[in-house]
Structures are given as structure tokens and as C-alpha cells.
Short mmCIF file of C-alpha atoms in Angstrom, two decimals:
data_model
loop_
_atom_site.label_atom_id
_atom_site.label_comp_id
_atom_site.label_asym_id
_atom_site.label_seq_id
_atom_site.Cartn_x
_atom_site.Cartn_y
_atom_site.Cartn_z
CA MET A 1 -31.55 -5.97 -58.64
CA ALA A 2 -34.77 -6.40 -59.11
CA GLU A 3 -34.51 -9.70 -57.78
CA GLU A 4 -33.42 -9.09 -54.92
CA ALA A 5 -35.71 -6.75 -53.67
CA GLU A 6 -38.66 -9.43 -55.08
CA LYS A 7 -37.97 -11.25 -53.84
CA ASP A 8 -39.95 -13.81 -51.32
CA TYR A 9 -39.21 -14.29 -47.75
CA SER A 10 -42.56 -14.46 -45.45
CA LEU A 11 -43.49 -18.68 -45.14
CA ASN A 12 -45.18 -18.60 -48.62
CA ASN A 13 -42.29 -19.33 -49.84
CA PRO A 14 -40.93 -22.95 -49.16
CA ASP A 15 -37.03 -21.99 -49.38
CA VAL A 16 -38.20 -20.02 -46.17
CA LEU A 17 -39.20 -22.75 -43.64
CA THR A 18 -36.45 -24.63 -45.04
CA LYS A 19 -34.15 -22.69 -43.88
CA TYR A 20 -35.75 -21.53 -40.99
CA LYS A 21 -35.67 -25.68 -40.10
CA THR A 22 -32.66 -26.11 -40.74
CA ALA A 23 -31.35 -24.03 -38.45
CA ALA A 24 -33.31 -25.07 -35.63
CA GLN A 25 -32.23 -28.56 -35.79
CA ILE A 26 -29.13 -27.47 -36.08
CA SER A 27 -29.70 -25.71 -32.64
CA GLN A 28 -31.87 -28.95 -30.88
CA LYS A 29 -28.35 -30.91 -32.38
CA VAL A 30 -26.62 -28.53 -30.30
CA LEU A 31 -28.61 -27.27 -27.23
CA GLU A 32 -28.91 -32.18 -26.50
CA ALA A 33 -24.80 -31.84 -27.08
CA VAL A 34 -24.12 -28.77 -24.74
CA THR A 35 -27.00 -30.79 -22.08
CA GLY A 36 -24.81 -33.36 -22.15
CA TRP A 37 -21.85 -31.72 -20.78
CA CYS A 38 -23.01 -30.45 -17.86
CA VAL A 39 -22.02 -31.87 -15.33
CA GLU A 40 -21.28 -30.75 -11.00
CA GLY A 41 -18.12 -28.75 -11.24
CA GLU A 42 -18.11 -28.07 -15.76
CA LYS A 43 -16.88 -24.54 -15.79
CA ILE A 44 -19.79 -22.13 -17.77
CA ILE A 45 -17.51 -20.41 -19.57
CA THR A 46 -16.00 -24.08 -21.57
CA LEU A 47 -20.00 -25.28 -21.77
CA CYS A 48 -20.64 -22.27 -23.95
CA GLU A 49 -16.71 -21.72 -25.61
CA ARG A 50 -18.12 -25.68 -26.97
CA GLY A 51 -21.06 -24.91 -27.54
CA ASP A 52 -20.53 -22.61 -30.20
CA SER A 53 -18.13 -23.90 -32.22
CA LEU A 54 -20.50 -26.85 -31.85
CA LEU A 55 -22.13 -23.84 -33.64
CA GLU A 56 -20.31 -23.65 -35.86
CA GLU A 57 -19.23 -27.03 -36.92
CA GLU A 58 -22.69 -28.23 -37.49
CA ILE A 59 -23.73 -24.82 -39.99
CA ALA A 60 -20.66 -25.40 -41.93
CA LYS A 61 -22.49 -28.28 -43.36
CA VAL A 62 -24.98 -27.36 -44.80
CA TYR A 63 -25.73 -24.83 -47.40
CA LYS A 64 -22.28 -25.17 -49.02
CA GLY A 65 -21.25 -23.00 -51.69
CA LYS A 66 -24.12 -21.48 -52.05
CA LYS A 67 -24.28 -17.26 -51.55
CA ILE A 68 -26.36 -17.13 -48.33
CA LEU A 69 -25.26 -16.03 -45.60
CA LYS A 70 -25.19 -18.13 -42.07
CA GLY A 71 -24.83 -18.25 -38.51
CA ILE A 72 -24.19 -17.69 -35.16
CA ALA A 73 -28.67 -16.05 -33.83
CA HIS A 74 -27.44 -16.31 -29.80
CA PRO A 75 -24.41 -18.12 -28.61
CA THR A 76 -24.49 -20.33 -26.41
CA THR A 77 -24.97 -19.00 -23.08
CA VAL A 78 -25.88 -20.78 -19.32
CA SER A 79 -27.62 -19.33 -16.58
CA PRO A 80 -26.91 -20.31 -13.38
CA SER A 81 -30.38 -21.08 -10.92
CA SER A 82 -31.22 -17.07 -9.88
CA PHE A 83 -29.76 -15.89 -13.40
CA ILE A 84 -33.05 -14.57 -16.07
CA THR A 85 -31.42 -12.97 -18.63
CA PRO A 86 -28.06 -15.54 -20.25
CA TYR A 87 -25.01 -15.41 -19.64
CA THR A 88 -21.76 -17.03 -21.33
CA PRO A 89 -18.48 -15.52 -19.40
CA LEU A 90 -15.76 -13.90 -20.81
CA SER A 91 -11.91 -15.66 -19.87
CA SER A 92 -10.29 -12.32 -19.48
CA ASP A 93 -12.41 -11.70 -16.44
CA ALA A 94 -11.10 -14.19 -13.87
CA GLU A 95 -12.99 -13.60 -11.60
CA GLU A 96 -15.72 -14.34 -13.64
CA ALA A 97 -14.81 -17.17 -15.94
CA ALA A 98 -13.74 -18.96 -12.59
CA THR A 99 -18.14 -19.87 -12.44
CA THR A 100 -18.88 -23.67 -12.85
CA LEU A 101 -21.58 -25.31 -12.43
CA LYS A 102 -23.72 -26.40 -8.95
CA PRO A 103 -24.75 -30.18 -7.90
CA SER A 104 -28.24 -29.68 -8.12
CA GLU A 105 -28.88 -26.10 -9.92
CA ILE A 106 -31.58 -25.43 -11.83
CA ILE A 107 -29.87 -24.13 -15.21
CA LYS A 108 -30.68 -22.41 -18.32
CA ILE A 109 -28.94 -23.42 -22.02
CA GLN A 110 -29.85 -20.77 -24.39
CA LEU A 111 -28.30 -21.19 -27.84
CA GLY A 112 -29.22 -21.06 -31.51
CA ALA A 113 -28.48 -21.12 -35.27
CA GLN A 114 -29.60 -18.52 -38.65
CA ILE A 115 -29.46 -19.94 -41.90
CA ASP A 116 -30.16 -16.26 -44.86
CA GLY A 117 -30.92 -14.16 -41.64
CA PHE A 118 -33.54 -17.12 -41.03
CA GLY A 119 -33.25 -17.68 -37.08
CA ALA A 120 -33.62 -20.44 -34.52
CA ILE A 121 -33.37 -20.05 -30.64
CA VAL A 122 -34.21 -22.56 -27.69
CA CYS A 123 -33.16 -22.84 -23.92
CA ASP A 124 -34.11 -25.60 -22.25
CA SER A 125 -33.88 -25.69 -18.13
CA ILE A 126 -32.52 -28.93 -16.75
CA VAL A 127 -31.16 -29.52 -13.04
CA ILE A 128 -28.00 -31.05 -12.39
CA PRO A 129 -26.88 -34.75 -11.49
CA SER A 130 -26.05 -34.99 -7.16
CA ALA A 131 -27.45 -38.00 -6.22
CA LYS A 132 -29.90 -36.02 -4.08
CA ASN A 133 -31.43 -36.11 -7.48
CA GLU A 134 -28.90 -39.69 -9.03
CA ASP A 135 -32.95 -41.60 -9.57
CA ASP A 136 -33.94 -38.86 -12.18
CA LYS A 137 -36.70 -37.52 -9.95
CA HIS A 138 -37.53 -34.72 -9.23
CA ARG A 139 -39.43 -33.78 -5.94
CA GLY A 140 -40.97 -30.79 -3.80
CA ARG A 141 -39.64 -27.41 -5.08
CA GLU A 142 -37.92 -28.48 -7.67
CA ALA A 143 -40.95 -30.49 -9.44
CA ASP A 144 -43.28 -27.40 -8.68
CA LEU A 145 -40.62 -24.60 -10.41
CA LEU A 146 -40.01 -27.11 -13.89
CA LEU A 147 -43.55 -28.30 -14.24
CA ALA A 148 -44.87 -24.75 -13.41
CA THR A 149 -42.59 -23.95 -16.51
CA HIS A 150 -43.25 -26.55 -18.37
CA TRP A 151 -47.21 -26.28 -18.27
CA ALA A 152 -47.54 -22.30 -18.82
CA ASN A 153 -45.05 -22.92 -22.20
CA GLU A 154 -47.85 -24.84 -23.28
CA LEU A 155 -50.93 -23.55 -22.10
CA LEU A 156 -49.23 -19.93 -23.55
CA LEU A 157 -48.35 -21.45 -26.79
CA ARG A 158 -51.73 -22.36 -27.13
CA LEU A 159 -53.43 -19.44 -26.43
CA MET A 160 -50.55 -17.86 -28.97
CA ILE A 161 -52.66 -19.49 -31.62
CA PRO A 162 -55.73 -17.16 -34.29
CA PRO A 163 -59.62 -17.50 -32.87
CA GLY A 164 -60.85 -19.96 -35.60
CA LEU A 165 -57.77 -21.08 -36.92
CA LEU A 166 -58.13 -25.03 -36.18
CA ALA A 167 -62.07 -25.28 -35.39
CA THR A 168 -64.24 -27.41 -36.86
CA GLY A 169 -67.51 -29.06 -36.63
CA SER A 170 -70.07 -27.15 -38.65
CA GLU A 171 -68.91 -24.03 -41.16
CA GLU A 172 -71.92 -21.73 -39.85
CA GLU A 173 -69.98 -23.84 -36.04
CA LYS A 174 -65.57 -22.19 -37.39
CA LYS A 175 -67.63 -19.01 -38.79
CA LYS A 176 -68.40 -18.27 -35.12
CA ALA A 177 -65.20 -19.41 -33.83
CA THR A 178 -62.89 -17.64 -35.64
CA SER A 179 -64.81 -14.31 -35.30
CA GLU A 180 -63.71 -14.45 -31.52
CA LYS A 181 -62.30 -11.90 -30.49
CA PRO A 182 -58.83 -12.28 -29.28
CA LEU A 183 -57.38 -12.35 -25.64
CA SER A 184 -55.41 -9.27 -24.47
CA GLN A 185 -52.19 -9.70 -22.88
CA SER A 186 -53.52 -8.62 -19.91
CA LYS A 187 -55.90 -11.67 -20.17
CA ILE A 188 -52.96 -13.90 -21.72
CA THR A 189 -51.17 -12.69 -18.02
CA SER A 190 -53.51 -13.38 -15.34
CA LEU A 191 -54.04 -17.31 -17.22
CA LEU A 192 -50.06 -18.21 -17.10
CA GLN A 193 -50.31 -15.98 -13.36
CA LYS A 194 -53.16 -18.47 -12.27
CA LEU A 195 -51.44 -21.37 -13.86
CA VAL A 196 -47.53 -20.52 -11.68
CA GLU A 197 -49.12 -20.10 -8.84
CA SER A 198 -50.91 -23.90 -8.82
CA TYR A 199 -47.64 -24.86 -7.72
CA GLY A 200 -46.90 -22.30 -5.92
CA CYS A 201 -44.52 -19.84 -8.14
CA LYS A 202 -44.45 -17.00 -9.99
CA LEU A 203 -44.25 -15.50 -14.23
CA VAL A 204 -41.13 -13.01 -14.08
CA GLU A 205 -41.44 -10.35 -14.45
CA SER A 206 -41.38 -8.67 -17.69
CA THR A 207 -40.75 -12.41 -19.76
CA THR A 208 -40.58 -10.50 -23.53
CA CYS A 209 -42.16 -12.85 -26.20
CA TRP A 210 -40.99 -11.87 -30.52
CA GLN A 211 -42.05 -11.90 -33.29
CA PHE A 212 -39.33 -13.15 -35.73
CA GLU A 213 -38.09 -12.10 -39.24
CA ARG A 214 -34.93 -12.28 -41.18
CA ASN A 215 -32.01 -10.31 -39.50
CA GLU A 216 -34.85 -9.70 -36.89
CA ILE A 217 -35.24 -11.31 -33.52
CA GLU A 218 -36.52 -9.02 -31.98
CA GLY A 219 -39.43 -7.61 -35.12
CA LYS A 220 -43.12 -5.01 -35.30
CA LYS A 221 -45.02 -6.83 -32.44
CA LYS A 222 -44.20 -8.46 -28.88
CA ILE A 223 -46.47 -9.86 -25.97
CA VAL A 224 -44.91 -9.32 -22.49
CA LEU A 225 -45.40 -10.87 -20.05
CA ALA A 226 -46.40 -9.79 -16.42
CA PRO A 227 -45.16 -6.20 -17.43
CA SER A 228 -43.82 -3.95 -15.06
CA GLU A 229 -44.76 -0.25 -14.90
CA GLY A 230 -44.90 1.68 -18.33
CA VAL A 231 -44.03 -1.82 -20.60
CA LYS A 232 -46.84 -3.15 -22.82
CA GLY A 233 -47.16 -6.18 -25.02
CA GLU A 234 -47.81 -4.29 -29.25
CA GLY A 235 -49.76 -7.10 -31.44
CA LEU A 236 -50.88 -10.08 -30.95
CA PRO A 237 -49.64 -13.87 -33.45
CA ASP A 238 -51.83 -14.60 -37.14
CA VAL A 239 -50.71 -16.80 -39.45
CA GLY A 240 -47.50 -16.17 -41.74
CA GLU A 241 -45.74 -15.40 -38.81
CA VAL A 242 -42.16 -16.97 -36.33
CA TRP A 243 -42.09 -15.69 -32.87
CA GLY A 244 -39.65 -16.63 -30.37
CA VAL A 245 -41.42 -18.20 -27.70
CA GLU A 246 -40.15 -17.43 -24.58
CA MET A 247 -41.21 -17.70 -20.30
CA GLY A 248 -39.45 -17.27 -17.03
CA VAL A 249 -40.88 -19.03 -13.94
CA SER A 250 -39.18 -17.84 -10.48
CA LEU A 251 -39.52 -19.72 -6.84
CA GLY A 252 -40.02 -16.28 -5.56
CA SER A 253 -41.33 -13.23 -6.09
CA GLY A 254 -41.06 -12.47 -9.53
CA LYS A 255 -39.79 -9.55 -9.21
CA ILE A 256 -36.33 -8.68 -11.10
CA LYS A 257 -33.23 -6.61 -9.99
CA THR A 258 -29.41 -5.58 -12.40
CA LEU A 259 -26.65 -8.25 -10.85
CA ASP A 260 -23.19 -6.50 -10.63
CA ASN A 261 -22.04 -9.27 -13.72
CA ARG A 262 -20.62 -7.45 -16.66
CA PRO A 263 -22.80 -7.69 -20.00
CA THR A 264 -20.98 -9.59 -22.25
CA LEU A 265 -24.09 -9.68 -24.36
CA HIS A 266 -24.70 -7.01 -27.72
CA ARG A 267 -27.00 -6.34 -30.06
CA ARG A 268 -26.07 -4.32 -33.20
CA THR A 269 -29.14 -1.60 -33.54
CA THR A 270 -30.75 0.18 -36.79
CA THR A 271 -28.46 3.68 -34.40
CA THR A 272 -25.64 4.87 -37.63
CA TYR A 273 -22.78 7.20 -35.56
CA GLY A 274 -19.57 8.24 -36.98
CA LEU A 275 -17.40 6.27 -34.38
CA SER A 276 -15.11 8.63 -32.81
CA ARG A 277 -11.84 5.94 -31.48
CA PRO A 278 -10.27 2.95 -33.36
CA SER A 279 -10.93 0.33 -31.77
CA SER A 280 -15.06 1.51 -31.73
CA ARG A 281 -14.90 1.47 -35.53
CA GLN A 282 -12.76 -2.33 -35.92
CA LEU A 283 -15.13 -3.71 -33.27
CA LEU A 284 -17.90 -2.36 -35.94
CA SER A 285 -16.27 -3.72 -38.40
CA ALA A 286 -15.45 -7.04 -36.88
CA ILE A 287 -20.05 -7.37 -35.17
CA VAL A 288 -21.15 -6.70 -38.66
CA LYS A 289 -18.95 -8.99 -40.63
CA LYS A 290 -20.13 -11.56 -38.75
CA PHE A 291 -23.16 -10.99 -36.71
CA GLN A 292 -24.84 -9.68 -39.00
CA THR A 293 -27.40 -8.05 -36.67
CA PHE A 294 -27.81 -11.40 -34.57
CA PRO A 295 -26.52 -11.17 -30.09
CA PHE A 296 -23.66 -11.79 -29.37
CA SER A 297 -20.29 -11.97 -26.75
CA LEU A 298 -17.35 -10.63 -26.77
CA ARG A 299 -15.31 -13.45 -26.18
CA GLN A 300 -16.09 -14.99 -30.00
CA LEU A 301 -14.25 -11.99 -30.88
CA ASP A 302 -10.71 -12.56 -32.03
CA ASP A 303 -9.71 -9.25 -29.25
CA GLU A 304 -11.85 -10.01 -25.83
CA ARG A 305 -9.63 -7.63 -24.38
CA GLY A 306 -10.13 -4.86 -26.99
CA ALA A 307 -13.92 -5.33 -27.94
CA LYS A 308 -13.95 -4.70 -23.77
CA VAL A 309 -12.71 -0.78 -24.58
CA GLY A 310 -14.17 -0.80 -28.21
CA VAL A 311 -17.40 -1.18 -26.29
CA VAL A 312 -17.86 1.23 -24.87
CA GLU A 313 -18.80 4.21 -27.24
CA CYS A 314 -20.90 1.03 -29.24
CA VAL A 315 -22.86 1.11 -26.77
CA ARG A 316 -23.04 4.81 -24.49
CA THR A 317 -24.40 5.62 -29.37
CA ASN A 318 -26.13 3.35 -29.37
CA VAL A 319 -24.64 1.60 -31.92
CA LEU A 320 -24.45 -1.27 -29.85
CA ARG A 321 -27.29 -2.40 -27.74
CA GLN A 322 -26.52 -4.23 -24.71
CA TYR A 323 -28.32 -7.25 -22.64
CA GLU A 324 -28.01 -6.82 -19.19
CA VAL A 325 -27.58 -9.59 -16.84
CA VAL A 326 -30.91 -9.64 -14.39
CA GLY A 327 -31.84 -11.86 -11.30
CA ASP A 328 -34.67 -12.83 -9.32
CA LYS A 329 -34.17 -9.75 -7.36
CA ASP A 330 -34.97 -12.40 -4.38
CA GLY A 331 -32.09 -14.55 -5.41
CA GLN A 332 -34.82 -16.91 -6.13
CA ALA A 333 -34.53 -19.89 -8.36
CA VAL A 334 -35.95 -18.96 -11.74
CA ALA A 335 -36.93 -21.60 -14.84
CA ARG A 336 -36.30 -20.34 -18.96
CA LEU A 337 -37.68 -22.19 -21.98
CA PHE A 338 -38.11 -20.87 -25.40
CA THR A 339 -39.22 -22.86 -28.99
CA THR A 340 -39.22 -20.91 -32.36
CA VAL A 341 -43.01 -21.01 -33.90
CA ALA A 342 -44.69 -21.38 -37.21
CA ILE A 343 -47.25 -20.59 -37.08
CA THR A 344 -48.75 -21.16 -40.21
CA LYS A 345 -52.33 -22.53 -42.13
CA ASN A 346 -52.82 -25.92 -39.95
CA GLY A 347 -51.76 -24.53 -36.52
CA LEU A 348 -48.67 -23.38 -34.84
CA THR A 349 -45.31 -25.88 -35.49
CA ARG A 350 -41.98 -25.78 -32.70
CA LEU A 351 -39.51 -25.70 -34.68
CA SER A 352 -36.69 -25.25 -32.67
CA ALA A 353 -38.26 -25.73 -28.98
CA PRO A 354 -37.30 -27.84 -25.23
CA PRO A 355 -37.99 -31.86 -24.87
CA PRO A 356 -40.58 -31.81 -22.80
CA PRO A 357 -40.10 -33.50 -19.86
CA ASP A 358 -41.36 -37.58 -18.88
CA LEU A 359 -43.72 -36.57 -16.41
CA GLU A 360 -43.42 -39.98 -14.77
CA HIS A 361 -40.54 -38.11 -12.87
CA TYR A 362 -41.92 -34.71 -11.32
CA GLU A 363 -43.29 -35.81 -7.32
CA THR A 364 -44.86 -33.13 -6.33
CA GLU A 365 -48.52 -32.40 -4.21
CA LYS A 366 -49.26 -29.41 -6.43
CA LYS A 367 -51.79 -29.59 -9.11
CA ILE A 368 -53.69 -27.37 -11.51
CA THR A 369 -56.76 -26.99 -11.16
CA ASP A 370 -59.19 -24.57 -12.56
CA GLU A 371 -61.07 -25.92 -16.15
CA GLU A 372 -60.99 -23.29 -18.16
CA ILE A 373 -56.75 -23.78 -18.33
CA LEU A 374 -56.97 -27.61 -18.80
CA LYS A 375 -59.48 -27.43 -21.39
CA ILE A 376 -57.24 -25.03 -23.62
CA LEU A 377 -54.23 -27.43 -23.13
CA GLU A 378 -56.14 -30.35 -24.08
CA ARG A 379 -56.41 -28.15 -27.14
CA PRO A 380 -54.20 -29.37 -29.83
CA ILE A 381 -51.90 -27.33 -31.47
CA ALA A 382 -51.58 -28.00 -34.80
CA ARG A 383 -54.31 -29.72 -36.95
CA SER A 384 -53.70 -33.82 -37.69
CA THR A 385 -51.58 -34.07 -40.80
CA GLY A 386 -52.09 -37.44 -40.97
CA SER A 387 -50.29 -41.19 -38.50
CA LYS A 388 -47.47 -39.11 -36.97
CA SER A 389 -49.75 -36.17 -36.02
CA LYS A 390 -51.95 -37.77 -34.25
CA ASN A 391 -49.17 -40.50 -32.31
CA LYS A 392 -47.54 -36.39 -32.06
CA LYS A 393 -51.02 -34.09 -30.81
CA LYS A 394 -51.90 -37.81 -28.55
CA LYS A 395 -48.47 -37.65 -26.26
CA LYS A 396 -49.84 -33.71 -26.28
CA LYS A 397 -52.66 -34.43 -23.45
CA PRO A 398 -51.03 -35.04 -21.00
CA ALA A 399 -52.18 -31.96 -18.61
CA ARG A 400 -55.45 -34.19 -16.71
CA LYS A 401 -54.37 -37.47 -17.94
CA ALA A 402 -50.93 -37.14 -16.51
CA ASP A 403 -53.23 -36.33 -12.71
CA GLU A 404 -55.18 -40.79 -13.38
CA GLU A 405 -52.48 -41.80 -14.75
CA GLU A 406 -49.52 -41.50 -12.09
CA SER A 407 -51.99 -40.18 -8.20
CA GLY A 408 -50.89 -37.09 -8.18
CA GLU A 409 -47.80 -36.47 -9.44
CA SER A 410 -47.43 -34.40 -12.87
CA SER A 411 -49.84 -31.45 -12.71
CA ALA A 412 -53.39 -31.86 -13.25
CA GLU A 413 -56.96 -32.79 -11.75
CA GLU A 414 -60.43 -33.67 -13.61
#
């Protein structure tokens, strides 16, 4: 018992980082598979169910015979164009279960795995193939939205690196860089808003990035981008931490509204309460056993209809947190990305991340012109530790270079 209490669950323990990376590899593999299944006419519920089945299949392959809990850190969700939050309908709700993917629609795929309570979640935004983009080209407002989201995410990742962590030069120069004051959350929002406005877009209201901990994806610290009234973040990233980094961008105003769709995503809280209904107690018992404190969908439970009944008291007494289905207030298209990152002494490591876009496939006249933003985008996210890292770093400097090579078809200019 004493050994368990003294166990190091920080990134100082190499085993912890290994578990995060193992979970991340599974998340990446399943994201790639689900992406390939997304075609016109495919039912969202079918994609979600197939994604969860593959997650469970891949999770079962690792840490066999070990006495550790492992499972889904976030169920597979597929959100239609104007939806902001993760969405996964129930088979018992006939109308929503019939929802299918539309050609040229921008959808968001989110999912995740966890090993021993260390979760790696990932989200990507893709365009459903159609005659309009059969040449794999993204044009006009579609390109604006996807590029704005990509570059805003790249900017945010760089802004999350503690000041001076990757400083070079003399000891005096390094010391000066380290002593610089971290950017405030309002300054971070300001820079990101300026970037997405270069593409005629807006940040999604109250997009939130959370510190990750063991069995916790909404930790002590959080960064809130474009916060709504009365909402604010708390704390900034530091070395030794893992974060879930979310980026949401809209073609509309960025304002949000709660949709009429049934909320199906929930998560257990730390609140304890003597539930009175047998259905509620039975539901909570199943949740604790199968999902611990990670998000889950009612469709993942054996008795979906019973879960719809039992969940009412659990939410009312705050034993479960209910995630409302939220969409763009103007009904405009929204793109979202979610990256799980680790911050170490060598910089920022993407554990699970959406695949980088091929910038040659984007055509738009809009560009990033702000020099401060362009300079930040040229910064590396990690210290070079070998030839592999150098190649990776070189690939991550396209903001200014892409414009020179593609004559204004992608993102930035001198």
C-alpha cells in the first residue's frame, strides 16, 4: 500500500511517458482508420461504433497480463459541419441515428485511448469527398477555415512553451530569455484571433485547453480562448506537464448555442450522492467499472434505454457531468483540432495529433501578414536531439516558406 502511495505518476517516471505514448499510438491508428471510413452517406452512429470497436481491439493488444486499468479515454465521435462539441447519437433515437455524412461537409472526428489512467485524445477536421474536391484540392472558404485552424493550432502550441525553455546563445542570453514574463491568456487569445481573422474566420467562443493528469483530462490548469462573459482560464503550461490542446475556428462569428440534440456524452465527477433510483445506482456502478472518470457515451452501455432513464438522476445530483451538444450560433462551418502534448526539458512533444495538411492542396488568396505571428510560427517546438528531429523541425517551418513556394496559395508571406 505504501509503495502504491509513493509511486511517481509524473513525466519524471519514464514508464508514465511510455504509457502516454502507447495510448497515443492507438489513438492515431484508430483516427486514421475512421477517417478512411468517412464517405458520403455513411451513418455517423456506425462510424462511432466501429471506431470504439477498433479502439477496444487495439487496447486489448497492449500490456497483456498486467494489472493495470486501460480503456477508452474518449469515445469515437463524429461532429457535423456546424457542430462544435463531440457528437455521437444513440441507436434508440431513430431520427438522430439516421444522420449521415454529406458531400463536401467539414466534420470533426475525436477519440482517445488510456493506459493506466494516462489518456491521449486526438481530433481532426476533414472534408467528406465529393465531385467538388475530387482533385483533393481545398478552395475558397473551405481552404480558409482549414488553414486558419491549422496555423492557429501551430501558433498555440508554440505559445504554450515556457519562456526560455528552448533559448540558444550565450548563458546571458539564455538567462534573459528564461526571465521573460509568460504571455497572459488574453494576449494568447489576441494573437490567435488576429491569425484566424487573416482568413476571415473567428475563434470559437470559450475553446478550452486542459492540463492532463492520471485519470483526469480536466486538471488543475486550463487555458480558455476567446472566453465568454464570466469565464476565465487558470495557470499556464510548465515543464513536466501533459496538456490536451484544443483549437476551434468558425466561418461565422464564433459564438455558440446549445442545440436540441440529445446530450449523450457524460463523465463521472468526484461528487458522491445516495442515489434513490435502482436504475441510477445500476448505471453508476457500470460507469465506475467500465469508464472510471473518462468521458463515455450512453451508447457504450449494455442497456442503452435503461441508461437514458438512469442518467437523469445522476446528472441532477451532479454525480455525472453532462456534455451538452453545442453548435455555431450562425450555423456556419466549424473546424476543430485536438492534440495531446507533453512538455519536457527539450520542448513540446506531440503525443497524439492530427496529421499535418499537405499545403499544396489548399488554394486561397488570404495570407498571414502579421510579422510577430510569422516569427513565432518559425520557432521550433522542441530542441533538436538528432537527425530525425532536424528533419521534423525543418518540415514544421512552412508558414513563411509555403507562401514563397506556392505563390500565395497557402498561408503566409514575408
